[in-house]
XYZ file of C-alpha atoms in Angstrom:
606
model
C -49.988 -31.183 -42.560
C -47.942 -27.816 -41.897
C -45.212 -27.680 -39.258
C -46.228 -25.169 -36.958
C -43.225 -22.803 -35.426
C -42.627 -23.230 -31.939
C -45.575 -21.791 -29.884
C -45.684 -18.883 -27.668
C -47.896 -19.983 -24.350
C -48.448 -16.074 -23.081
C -48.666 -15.260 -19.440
C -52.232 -14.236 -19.606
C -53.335 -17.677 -21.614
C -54.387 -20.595 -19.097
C -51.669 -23.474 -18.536
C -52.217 -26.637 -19.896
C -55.228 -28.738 -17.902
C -52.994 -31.380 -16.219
C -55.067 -34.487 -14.426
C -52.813 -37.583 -13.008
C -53.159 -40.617 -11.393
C -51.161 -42.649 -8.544
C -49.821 -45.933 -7.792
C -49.122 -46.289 -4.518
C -47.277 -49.997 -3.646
C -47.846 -51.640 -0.382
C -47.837 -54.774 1.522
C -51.325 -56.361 2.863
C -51.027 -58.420 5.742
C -54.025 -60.103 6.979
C -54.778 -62.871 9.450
C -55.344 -66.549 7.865
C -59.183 -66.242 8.190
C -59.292 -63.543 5.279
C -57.329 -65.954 3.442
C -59.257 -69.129 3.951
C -62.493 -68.600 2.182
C -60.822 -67.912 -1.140
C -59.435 -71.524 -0.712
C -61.107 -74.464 -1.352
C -62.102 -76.929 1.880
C -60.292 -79.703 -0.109
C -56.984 -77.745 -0.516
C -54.368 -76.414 2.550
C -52.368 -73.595 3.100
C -48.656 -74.156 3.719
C -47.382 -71.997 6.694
C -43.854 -73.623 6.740
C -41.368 -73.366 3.562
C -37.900 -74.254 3.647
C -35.879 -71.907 2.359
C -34.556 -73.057 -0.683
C -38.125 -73.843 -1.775
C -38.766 -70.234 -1.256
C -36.155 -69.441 -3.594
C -38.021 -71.707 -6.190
C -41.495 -69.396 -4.957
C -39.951 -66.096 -5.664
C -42.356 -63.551 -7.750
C -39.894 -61.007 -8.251
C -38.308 -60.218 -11.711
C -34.224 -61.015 -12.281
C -33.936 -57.228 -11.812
C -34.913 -57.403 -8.079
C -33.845 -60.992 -7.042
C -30.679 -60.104 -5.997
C -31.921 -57.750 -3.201
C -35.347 -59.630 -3.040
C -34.390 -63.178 -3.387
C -36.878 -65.075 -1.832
C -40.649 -65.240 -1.055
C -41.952 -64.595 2.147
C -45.277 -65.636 2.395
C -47.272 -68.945 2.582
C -48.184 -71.657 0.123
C -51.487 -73.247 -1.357
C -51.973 -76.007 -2.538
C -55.051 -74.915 -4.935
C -54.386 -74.447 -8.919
C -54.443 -70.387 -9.657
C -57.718 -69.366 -12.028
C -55.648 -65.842 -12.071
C -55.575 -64.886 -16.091
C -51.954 -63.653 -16.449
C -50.384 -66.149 -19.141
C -46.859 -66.127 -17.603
C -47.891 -66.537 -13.663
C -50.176 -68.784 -13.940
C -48.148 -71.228 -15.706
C -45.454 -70.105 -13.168
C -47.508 -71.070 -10.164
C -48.924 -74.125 -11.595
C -45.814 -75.514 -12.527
C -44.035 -74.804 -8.909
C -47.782 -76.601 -8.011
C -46.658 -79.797 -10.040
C -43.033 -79.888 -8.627
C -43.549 -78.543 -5.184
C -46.969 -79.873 -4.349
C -48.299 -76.162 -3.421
C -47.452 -72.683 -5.207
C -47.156 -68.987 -4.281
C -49.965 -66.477 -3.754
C -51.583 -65.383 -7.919
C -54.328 -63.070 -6.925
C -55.935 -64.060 -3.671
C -54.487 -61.232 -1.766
C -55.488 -58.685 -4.035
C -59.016 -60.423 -3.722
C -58.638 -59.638 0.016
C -57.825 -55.910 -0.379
C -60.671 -55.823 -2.910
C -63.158 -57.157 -0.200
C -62.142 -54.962 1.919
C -63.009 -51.679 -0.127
C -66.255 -53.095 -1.019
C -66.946 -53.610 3.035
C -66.498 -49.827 2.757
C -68.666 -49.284 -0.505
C -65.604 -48.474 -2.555
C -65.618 -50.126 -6.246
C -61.928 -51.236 -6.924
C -60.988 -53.773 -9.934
C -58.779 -56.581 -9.760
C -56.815 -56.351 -12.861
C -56.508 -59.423 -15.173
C -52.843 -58.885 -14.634
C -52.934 -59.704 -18.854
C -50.624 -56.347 -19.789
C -50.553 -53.045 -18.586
C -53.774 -51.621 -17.958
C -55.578 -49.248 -20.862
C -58.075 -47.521 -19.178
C -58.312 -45.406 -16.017
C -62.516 -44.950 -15.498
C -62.118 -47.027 -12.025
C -59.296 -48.009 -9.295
C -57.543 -51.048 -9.738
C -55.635 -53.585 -7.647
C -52.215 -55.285 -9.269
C -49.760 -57.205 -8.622
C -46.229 -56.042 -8.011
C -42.702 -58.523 -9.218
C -40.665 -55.698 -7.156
C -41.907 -56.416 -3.875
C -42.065 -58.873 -1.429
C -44.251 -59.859 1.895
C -42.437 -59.019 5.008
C -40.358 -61.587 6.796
C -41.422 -63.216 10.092
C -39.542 -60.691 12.408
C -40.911 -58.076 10.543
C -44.377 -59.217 10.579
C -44.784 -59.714 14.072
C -43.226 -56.223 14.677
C -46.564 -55.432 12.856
C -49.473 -57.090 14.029
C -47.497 -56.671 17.900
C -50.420 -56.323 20.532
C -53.196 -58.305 18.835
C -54.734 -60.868 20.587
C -54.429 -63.417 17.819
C -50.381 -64.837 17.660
C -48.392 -63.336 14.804
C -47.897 -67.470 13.095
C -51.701 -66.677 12.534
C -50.561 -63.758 10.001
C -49.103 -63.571 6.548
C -48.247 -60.636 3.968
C -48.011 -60.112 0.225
C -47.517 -56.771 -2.114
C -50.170 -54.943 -3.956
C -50.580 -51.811 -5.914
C -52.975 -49.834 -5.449
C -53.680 -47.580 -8.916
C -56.231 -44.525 -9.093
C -58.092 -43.367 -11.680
C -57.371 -40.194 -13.863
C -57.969 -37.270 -11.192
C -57.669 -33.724 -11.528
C -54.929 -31.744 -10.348
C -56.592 -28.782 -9.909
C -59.552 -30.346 -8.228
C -59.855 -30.880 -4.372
C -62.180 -33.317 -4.720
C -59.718 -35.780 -6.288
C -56.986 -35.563 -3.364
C -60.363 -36.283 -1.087
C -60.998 -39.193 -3.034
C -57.434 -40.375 -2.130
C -57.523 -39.426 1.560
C -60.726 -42.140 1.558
C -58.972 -45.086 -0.252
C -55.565 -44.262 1.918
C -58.580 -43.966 4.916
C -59.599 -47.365 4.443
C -56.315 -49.311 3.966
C -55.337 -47.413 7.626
C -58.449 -48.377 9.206
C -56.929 -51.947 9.748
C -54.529 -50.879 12.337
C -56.336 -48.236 14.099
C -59.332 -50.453 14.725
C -57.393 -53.425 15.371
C -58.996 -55.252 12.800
C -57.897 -58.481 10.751
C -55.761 -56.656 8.108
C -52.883 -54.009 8.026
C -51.752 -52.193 5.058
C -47.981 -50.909 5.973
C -45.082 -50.242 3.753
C -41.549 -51.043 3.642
C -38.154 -49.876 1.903
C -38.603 -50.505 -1.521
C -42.050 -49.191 -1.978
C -42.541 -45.976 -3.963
C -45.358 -43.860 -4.369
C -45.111 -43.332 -8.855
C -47.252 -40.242 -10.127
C -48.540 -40.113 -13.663
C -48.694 -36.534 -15.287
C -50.618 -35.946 -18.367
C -53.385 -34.230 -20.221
C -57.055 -34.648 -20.059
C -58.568 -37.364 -23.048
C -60.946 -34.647 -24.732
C -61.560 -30.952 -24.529
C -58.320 -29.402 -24.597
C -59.266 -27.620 -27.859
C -61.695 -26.102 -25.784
C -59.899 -25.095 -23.161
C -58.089 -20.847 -23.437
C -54.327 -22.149 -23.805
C -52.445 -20.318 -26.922
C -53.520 -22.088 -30.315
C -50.224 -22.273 -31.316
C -49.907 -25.007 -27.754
C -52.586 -26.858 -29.516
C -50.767 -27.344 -33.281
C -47.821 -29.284 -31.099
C -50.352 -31.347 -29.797
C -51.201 -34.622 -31.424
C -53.802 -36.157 -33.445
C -54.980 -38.455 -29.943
C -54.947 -34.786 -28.586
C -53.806 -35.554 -24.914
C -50.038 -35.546 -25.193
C -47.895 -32.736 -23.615
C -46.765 -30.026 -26.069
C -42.943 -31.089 -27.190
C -41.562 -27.661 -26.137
C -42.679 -27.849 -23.054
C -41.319 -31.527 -22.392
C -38.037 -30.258 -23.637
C -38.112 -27.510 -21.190
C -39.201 -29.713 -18.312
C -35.999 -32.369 -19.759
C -34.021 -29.100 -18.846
C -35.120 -28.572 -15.554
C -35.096 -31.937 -14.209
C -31.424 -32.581 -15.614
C -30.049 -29.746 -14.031
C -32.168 -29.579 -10.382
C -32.402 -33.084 -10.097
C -29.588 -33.056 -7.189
C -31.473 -30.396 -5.420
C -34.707 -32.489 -6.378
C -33.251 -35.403 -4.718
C -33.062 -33.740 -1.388
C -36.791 -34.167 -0.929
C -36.429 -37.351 -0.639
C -34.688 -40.062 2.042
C -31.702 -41.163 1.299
C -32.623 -44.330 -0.332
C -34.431 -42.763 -3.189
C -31.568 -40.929 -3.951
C -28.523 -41.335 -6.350
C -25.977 -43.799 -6.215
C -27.669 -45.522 -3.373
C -28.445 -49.182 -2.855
C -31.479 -49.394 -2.651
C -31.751 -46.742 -6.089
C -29.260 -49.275 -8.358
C -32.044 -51.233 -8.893
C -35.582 -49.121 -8.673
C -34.499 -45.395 -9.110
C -32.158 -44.287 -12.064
C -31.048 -40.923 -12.277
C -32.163 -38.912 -15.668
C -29.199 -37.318 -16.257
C -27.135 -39.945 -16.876
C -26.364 -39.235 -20.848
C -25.336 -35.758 -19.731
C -22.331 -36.599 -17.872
C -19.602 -36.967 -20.337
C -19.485 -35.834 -23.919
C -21.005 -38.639 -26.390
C -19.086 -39.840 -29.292
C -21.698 -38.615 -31.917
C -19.712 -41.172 -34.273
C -21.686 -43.801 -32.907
C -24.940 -42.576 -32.928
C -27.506 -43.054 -36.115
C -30.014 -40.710 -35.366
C -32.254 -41.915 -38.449
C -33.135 -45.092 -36.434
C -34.327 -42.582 -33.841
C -38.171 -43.437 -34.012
C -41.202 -44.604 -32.119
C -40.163 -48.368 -31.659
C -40.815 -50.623 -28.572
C -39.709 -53.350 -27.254
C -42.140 -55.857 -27.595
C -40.611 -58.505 -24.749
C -40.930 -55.153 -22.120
C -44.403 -55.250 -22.246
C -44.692 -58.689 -19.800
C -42.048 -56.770 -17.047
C -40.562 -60.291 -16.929
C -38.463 -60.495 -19.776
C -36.700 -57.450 -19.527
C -37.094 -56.534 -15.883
C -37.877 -53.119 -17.102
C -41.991 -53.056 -17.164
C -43.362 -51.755 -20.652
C -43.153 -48.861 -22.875
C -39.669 -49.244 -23.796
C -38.276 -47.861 -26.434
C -36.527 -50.153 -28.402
C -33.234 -51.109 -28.039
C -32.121 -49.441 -31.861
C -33.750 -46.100 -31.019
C -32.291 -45.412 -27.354
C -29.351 -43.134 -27.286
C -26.286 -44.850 -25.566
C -24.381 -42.399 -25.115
C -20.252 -43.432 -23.291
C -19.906 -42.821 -19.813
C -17.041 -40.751 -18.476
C -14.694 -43.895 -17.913
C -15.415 -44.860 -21.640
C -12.290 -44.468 -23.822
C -14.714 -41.468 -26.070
C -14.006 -39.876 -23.311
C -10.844 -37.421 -24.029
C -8.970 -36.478 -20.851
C -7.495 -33.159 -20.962
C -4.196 -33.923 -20.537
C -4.341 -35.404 -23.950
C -6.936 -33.669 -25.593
C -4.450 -31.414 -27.569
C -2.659 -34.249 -29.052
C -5.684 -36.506 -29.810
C -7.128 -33.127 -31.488
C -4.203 -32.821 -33.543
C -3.726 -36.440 -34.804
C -7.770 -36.450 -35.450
C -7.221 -33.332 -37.597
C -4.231 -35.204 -39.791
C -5.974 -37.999 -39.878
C -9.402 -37.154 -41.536
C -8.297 -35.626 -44.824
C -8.870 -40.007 -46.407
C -11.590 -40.402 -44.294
C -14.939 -39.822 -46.043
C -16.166 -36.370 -44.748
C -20.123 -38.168 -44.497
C -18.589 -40.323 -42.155
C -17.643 -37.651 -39.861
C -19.562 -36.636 -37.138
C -19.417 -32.491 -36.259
C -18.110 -32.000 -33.192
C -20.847 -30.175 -30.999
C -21.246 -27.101 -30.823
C -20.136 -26.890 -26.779
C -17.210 -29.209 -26.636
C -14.908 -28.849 -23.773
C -12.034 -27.675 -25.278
C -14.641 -23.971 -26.255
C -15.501 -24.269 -22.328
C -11.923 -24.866 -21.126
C -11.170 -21.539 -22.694
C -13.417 -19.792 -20.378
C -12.369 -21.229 -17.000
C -9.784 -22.083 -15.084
C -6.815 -24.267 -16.090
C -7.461 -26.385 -12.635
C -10.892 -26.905 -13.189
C -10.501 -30.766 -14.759
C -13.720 -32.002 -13.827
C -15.582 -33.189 -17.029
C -18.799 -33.419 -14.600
C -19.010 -30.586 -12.996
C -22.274 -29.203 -13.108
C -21.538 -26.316 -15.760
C -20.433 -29.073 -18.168
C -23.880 -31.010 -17.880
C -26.247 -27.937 -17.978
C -23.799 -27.085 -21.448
C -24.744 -30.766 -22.807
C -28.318 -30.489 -21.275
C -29.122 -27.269 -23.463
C -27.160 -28.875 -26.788
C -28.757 -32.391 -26.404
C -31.954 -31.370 -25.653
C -32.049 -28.109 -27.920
C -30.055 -29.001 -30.787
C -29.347 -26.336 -33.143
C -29.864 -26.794 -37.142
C -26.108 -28.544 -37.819
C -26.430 -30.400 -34.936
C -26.968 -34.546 -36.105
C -29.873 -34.736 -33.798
C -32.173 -32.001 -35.496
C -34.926 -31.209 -35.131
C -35.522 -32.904 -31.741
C -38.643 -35.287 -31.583
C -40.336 -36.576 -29.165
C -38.622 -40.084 -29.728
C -35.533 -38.962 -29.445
C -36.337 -37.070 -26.468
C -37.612 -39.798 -24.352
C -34.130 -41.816 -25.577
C -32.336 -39.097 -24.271
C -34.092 -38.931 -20.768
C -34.370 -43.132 -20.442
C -31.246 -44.461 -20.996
C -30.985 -47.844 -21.771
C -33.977 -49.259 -22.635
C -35.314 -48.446 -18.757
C -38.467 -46.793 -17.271
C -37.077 -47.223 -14.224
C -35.935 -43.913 -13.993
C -36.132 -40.667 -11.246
C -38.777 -39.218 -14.386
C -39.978 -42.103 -16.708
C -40.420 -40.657 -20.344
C -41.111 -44.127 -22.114
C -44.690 -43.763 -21.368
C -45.168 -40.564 -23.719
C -44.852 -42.763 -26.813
C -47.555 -45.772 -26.024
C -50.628 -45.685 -28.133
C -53.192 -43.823 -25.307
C -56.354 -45.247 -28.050
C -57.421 -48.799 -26.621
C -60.027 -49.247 -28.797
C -58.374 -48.534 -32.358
C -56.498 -51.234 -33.878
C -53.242 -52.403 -33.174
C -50.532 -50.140 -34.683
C -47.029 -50.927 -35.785
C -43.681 -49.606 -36.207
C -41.868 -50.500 -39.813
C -39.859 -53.059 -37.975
C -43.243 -54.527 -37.590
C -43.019 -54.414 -33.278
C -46.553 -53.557 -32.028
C -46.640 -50.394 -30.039
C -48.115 -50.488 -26.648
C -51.391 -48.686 -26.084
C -51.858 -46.950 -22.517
C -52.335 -43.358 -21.067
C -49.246 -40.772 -22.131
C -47.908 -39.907 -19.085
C -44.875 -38.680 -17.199
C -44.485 -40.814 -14.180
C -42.745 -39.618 -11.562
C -41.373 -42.659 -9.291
C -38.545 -40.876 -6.903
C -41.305 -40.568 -3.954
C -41.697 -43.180 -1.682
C -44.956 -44.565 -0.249
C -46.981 -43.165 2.149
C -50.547 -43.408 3.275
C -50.287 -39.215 3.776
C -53.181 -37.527 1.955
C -51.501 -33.958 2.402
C -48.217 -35.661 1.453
C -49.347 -36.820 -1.556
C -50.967 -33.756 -2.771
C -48.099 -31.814 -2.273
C -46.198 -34.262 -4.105
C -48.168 -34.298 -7.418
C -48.810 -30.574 -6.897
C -44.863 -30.566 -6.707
C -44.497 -32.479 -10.165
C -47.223 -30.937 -11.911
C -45.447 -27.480 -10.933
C -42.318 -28.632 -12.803
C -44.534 -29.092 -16.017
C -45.663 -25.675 -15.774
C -42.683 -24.035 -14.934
C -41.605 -25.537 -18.027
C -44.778 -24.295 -20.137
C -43.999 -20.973 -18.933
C -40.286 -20.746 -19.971
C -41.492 -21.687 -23.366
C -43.433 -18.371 -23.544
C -40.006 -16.632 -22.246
C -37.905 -18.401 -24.793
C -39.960 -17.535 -27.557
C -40.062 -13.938 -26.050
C -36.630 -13.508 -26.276
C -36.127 -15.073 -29.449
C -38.526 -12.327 -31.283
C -36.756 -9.646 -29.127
C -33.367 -10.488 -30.244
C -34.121 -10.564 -33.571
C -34.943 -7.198 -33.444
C -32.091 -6.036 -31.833
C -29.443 -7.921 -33.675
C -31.213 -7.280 -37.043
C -28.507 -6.365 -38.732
C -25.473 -7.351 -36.454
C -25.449 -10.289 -37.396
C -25.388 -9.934 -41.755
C -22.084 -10.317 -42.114
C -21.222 -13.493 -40.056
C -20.945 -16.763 -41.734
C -23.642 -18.792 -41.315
C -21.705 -21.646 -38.478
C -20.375 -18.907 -36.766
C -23.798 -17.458 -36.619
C -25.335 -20.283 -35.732
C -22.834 -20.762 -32.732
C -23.078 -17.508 -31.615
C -27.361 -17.566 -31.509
C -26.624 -20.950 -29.880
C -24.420 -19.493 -27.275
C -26.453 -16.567 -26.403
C -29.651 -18.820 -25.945
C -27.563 -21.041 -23.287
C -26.598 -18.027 -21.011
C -30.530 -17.353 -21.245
C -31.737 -20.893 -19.778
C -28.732 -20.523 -17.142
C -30.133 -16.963 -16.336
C -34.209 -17.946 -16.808
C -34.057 -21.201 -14.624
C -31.725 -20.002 -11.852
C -30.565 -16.460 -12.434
C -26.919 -18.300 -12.961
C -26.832 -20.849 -9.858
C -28.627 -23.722 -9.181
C -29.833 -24.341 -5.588
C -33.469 -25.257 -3.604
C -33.777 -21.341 -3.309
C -33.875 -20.854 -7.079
C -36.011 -24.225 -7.479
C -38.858 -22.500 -5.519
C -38.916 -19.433 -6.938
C -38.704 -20.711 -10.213
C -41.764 -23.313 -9.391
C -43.546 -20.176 -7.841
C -44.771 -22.828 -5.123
C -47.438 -21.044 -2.310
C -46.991 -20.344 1.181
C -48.192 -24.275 1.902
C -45.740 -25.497 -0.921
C -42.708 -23.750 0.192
C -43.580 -25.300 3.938
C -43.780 -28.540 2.576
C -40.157 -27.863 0.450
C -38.572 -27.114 3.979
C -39.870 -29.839 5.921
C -38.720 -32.705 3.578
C -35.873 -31.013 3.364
C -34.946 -31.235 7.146
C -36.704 -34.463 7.146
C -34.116 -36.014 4.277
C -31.516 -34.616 6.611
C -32.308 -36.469 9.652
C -32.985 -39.323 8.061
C -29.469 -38.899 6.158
C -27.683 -39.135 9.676
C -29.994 -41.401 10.910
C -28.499 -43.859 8.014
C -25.110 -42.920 8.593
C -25.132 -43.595 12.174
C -27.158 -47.106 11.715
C -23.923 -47.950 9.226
C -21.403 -47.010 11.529
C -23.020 -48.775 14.090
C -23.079 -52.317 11.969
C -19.951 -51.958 11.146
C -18.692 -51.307 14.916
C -20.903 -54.013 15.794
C -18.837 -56.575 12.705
C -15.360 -55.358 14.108
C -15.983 -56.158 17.554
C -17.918 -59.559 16.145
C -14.689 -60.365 14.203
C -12.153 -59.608 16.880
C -14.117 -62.297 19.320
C -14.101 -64.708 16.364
C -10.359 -63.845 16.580
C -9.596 -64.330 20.465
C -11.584 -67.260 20.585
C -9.740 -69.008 17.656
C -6.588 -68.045 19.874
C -8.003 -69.457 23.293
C -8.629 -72.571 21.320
C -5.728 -72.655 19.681
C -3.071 -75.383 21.090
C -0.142 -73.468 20.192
């Protein structure tokens, strides 16, 4: 098979057909008459669970326990028919000890009923794997979620005639079929479902569908199954796609890898604060891509040639690993040191280190040597300021961004594959990332046979998708549309600075046709190298990176740009919402400490 050159997607060609699909998580609360004809008259349901027994009932993963400890909802005391090898021999053993377990799939058997009261077809999945196929909606469980405690419960169902003991509460996720992003009719199709799940509240009916905290709203990105040789995109597009012929071109996934490394700050301020960075809330569920970009990786350390498309075979369950499946496996993700790991040189002592590295490496076996990158701080520090000390600073990680992710020829991780790529943007063995890339290497063929790496580890099969997990849920049809509208824009913005890149590249050969004949071939290299970084820093940005050069960039409408704004002011009141609610607590534990204090000392016989 030839290796096509990198392709040139024209302005006049049609972007790539994008369709996606949604997961929305939720919590279901419904009144004990929804719950009681899916148990049997011989068995009970258990209202009241002490709380260490609760602790024994908890559904979440080890990943979320220490946030989401224990489980809020009731007890049955019927064995679980629910298919899932690991909970129902979880439930049924908690059956044996306890004498009653925790919900399997009765409460996605409620939500089920009540689409089909509505003549809407939704599957309960078998909860056996991920799910393979997409035709029809599905209902699944969730091991990140919990029902909502007592307090919060009858905060819910406040103002209904029936008492709120008579009400309980579990998580689902709800999960669309592939839709169109180009096609209305698919965000009217999501209006109905979201429709339906609201109705419970605003006709006071027996069920409420409601949200909390740590529920997101994850979008899936991808290609269309069949008919994208068909479609008018550039042919060279279609030699970088794949023999299953519905995964995203690499060049433009490198291009998108760009983007999101170096907006994702000014991404982030879409959303509340507790989607964002560094947050609580995010330590667990939201994990910034850009996390191999902030200090310079030892290179030493890293084998690229285990670099290929190997999964981890426990991360398929979600329980073993707390990190859901697609992984890639542990030997081919890119771990690259931190900026408080000792490969990190600080600059006071760079010189020195540099020089006793240099002495040092005449015995050493040159193989054994990694090159030192082509961008290392030491060529930046020359350029800027001596006071500038800040190995983070956002000029240092678009530098990395564009070498890591656009390695030149004599760089170790050449040529750049999609493996590799997805390591680089899901550190550690972890989907649960801002953008998760694991997805893009699963098998998207259900019906071929199994297929395996040369370790032997069977690969995963499901849809090749970007998902895109930073929002969080809503029940917002126009929300939602500008959301995927939103992510699907990054894609193309992407597809379209391929075409630039390429562009350029063919005009600057021209004009440096024979400048460049009597350079060695490194100092070539590092001077194409450099010349192709001040293009990305001019193309996505004009030099500066801000919401203002995020939208133009995206191109976004007259509605999009609206939307931009309005989250934006939203995330900022919501922002000092959260920071006066903190000062507030922690007025509220002084004052609660100093009484603990005087009383101690009215007490007190001395």
């Amino acid at each position: 098979m030839q290796t096509s050159t990198p392709q040139d997607i024209s302005t006049t060609a049609s972007p790539i057909p994008l369709t996606f699909g949604i997961e929305l998580e939720h919590v279901l609360a419904f009144h004990s008459t929804l719950l009681a004809p899916l148990i049997p008259a011989s068995d009970r349901i258990i209202r009241h669970i002490p709380y260490q027994k609760r602790l024994r009932l908890r559904q979440t993963t080890s990943l979320y326990q220490r946030t989401r400890p224990s489980y809020h909802s009731w007890g049955v005391t019927t064995a679980t028919t629910y298919p899932s090898p690991f909970e129902a021999d979880w439930h049924n053993r908690c059956l044996a000890e306890l004498g009653y377990r925790g919900y399997a799939d009765e409460i996605l058997r409620m939500e089920q009923q009540i689409f089909l009261n509505h003549e809407k077809e939704v599957v309960v999945h078998d909860g056996c794997g991920k799910m393979q196929k997409f035709g029809k909606w599905y209902l699944t469980t969730d091991t990140s979620l919990v029902g909502a405690r007592p307090k919060e419960l009858a905060a819910i169902v406040k103002g209904d005639a029936a008492k709120p003991r008579e009400w309980d509460s579990g998580p689902v996720e709800l999960v669309s079929r592939v839709l169109d992003v180009d096609d209305e009719a698919s965000f009217q199709e999501i209006g109905e479902m979201f429709e339906i799940l609201t109705a419970g509240a605003k006709a006071r009916r027996r069920y409420r569908a409601f949200t909390d905290q740590w529920c997101g709203l994850h979008i899936h990105i991808g290609l269309p199954s069949t008919s994208i040789r068909s479609s008018k995109i550039a042919s060279e597009t279609r030699d970088h796609i794949n023999s299953e012929d519905n995964t995203i071109p690499l060049p433009v996934l490198q291009h998108l890898a760009y983007i999101t490394v170096v907006y994702e700050p000014i991404i982030s301020l879409l959303h509340p604060p507790n989607r964002r960075p560094s947050h609580a809330n995010a330590k667990t569920d939201l994990l910034g891509n850009r996390d191999e970009f902030f200090a310079e990786p030892d290179y030493s350390l890293i084998d690229w040639d285990l670099i290929s498309l190997n999964y981890d075979s426990q991360s398929d369950s979600g329980y073993n690993s707390g990190c859901g499946s697609g992984g890639i496996y542990a030997e081919a993700t890119l771990k690259f040191p931190g900026p408080d790991s000792k490969c990190w040189k600080k600059k006071k002592g760079r010189k020195a280190e540099k020089n006793n590295s240099t002495q040092n490496t005449s015995s050493e076996d040159p193989s054994q040597i990694a090159p030192p990158p082509l961008h290392s701080d030491e060529a930046i520090e020359d350029d800027e300021d001596e006071d500038d000390d800040d190995p983070n600073s956002e000029p240092h990680i678009r530098t990395r961004a564009h070498t890591l992710i656009f390695p030149p020829p004599s760089h170790r991780s050449y040529p750049m594959t999609l493996p590799k790529l997805c390591a680089l943007m899901c550190s550690g063995n972890d989907r649960s990332h801002f953008i998760n890339w694991t997805y893009l290497l699963r098998d998207p063929d259900p019906t071929s046979p199994t297929k395996y790496t040369d370790k032997g580890i069977a690969i995963p099969k499901g849809a090749r998708t970007l998902e895109f997990r930073q929002h969080e849920a809503c029940f917002d049809e126009w929300e939602v549309r500008c959301w995927v509208r939103f992510c699907a824009g990054l894609v193309r913005w992407g597809e379209r600075g391929v075409g630039a890149l390429e562009r350029w590249r063919e005009g600057r050969e021209k004009r440096d046709a024979g400048g460049m004949v009597d350079m060695e071939e490194g100092e070539k290299e590092r001077k194409m190298h450099e010349e192709e970084e001040e293009w990305f820093q001019e193309y996505y940005g004009r030099g500066t990176v801000g919401m203002k050069e995020l939208v133009e960039g995206m191109e976004l409408c007259e509605e999009m740009r609206a939307w931009v704004e309005m989250r934006v002011e939203m995330g900022k009141v919501m922002e000092k919402t959260e920071e006066e609610m903190r000062k507030d607590k922690e007025e509220r534990r002084k004052r609660k400490r100093k009484a603990e204090i005087e009383r101690k000392r009215e007490c007190s016989p001395y």
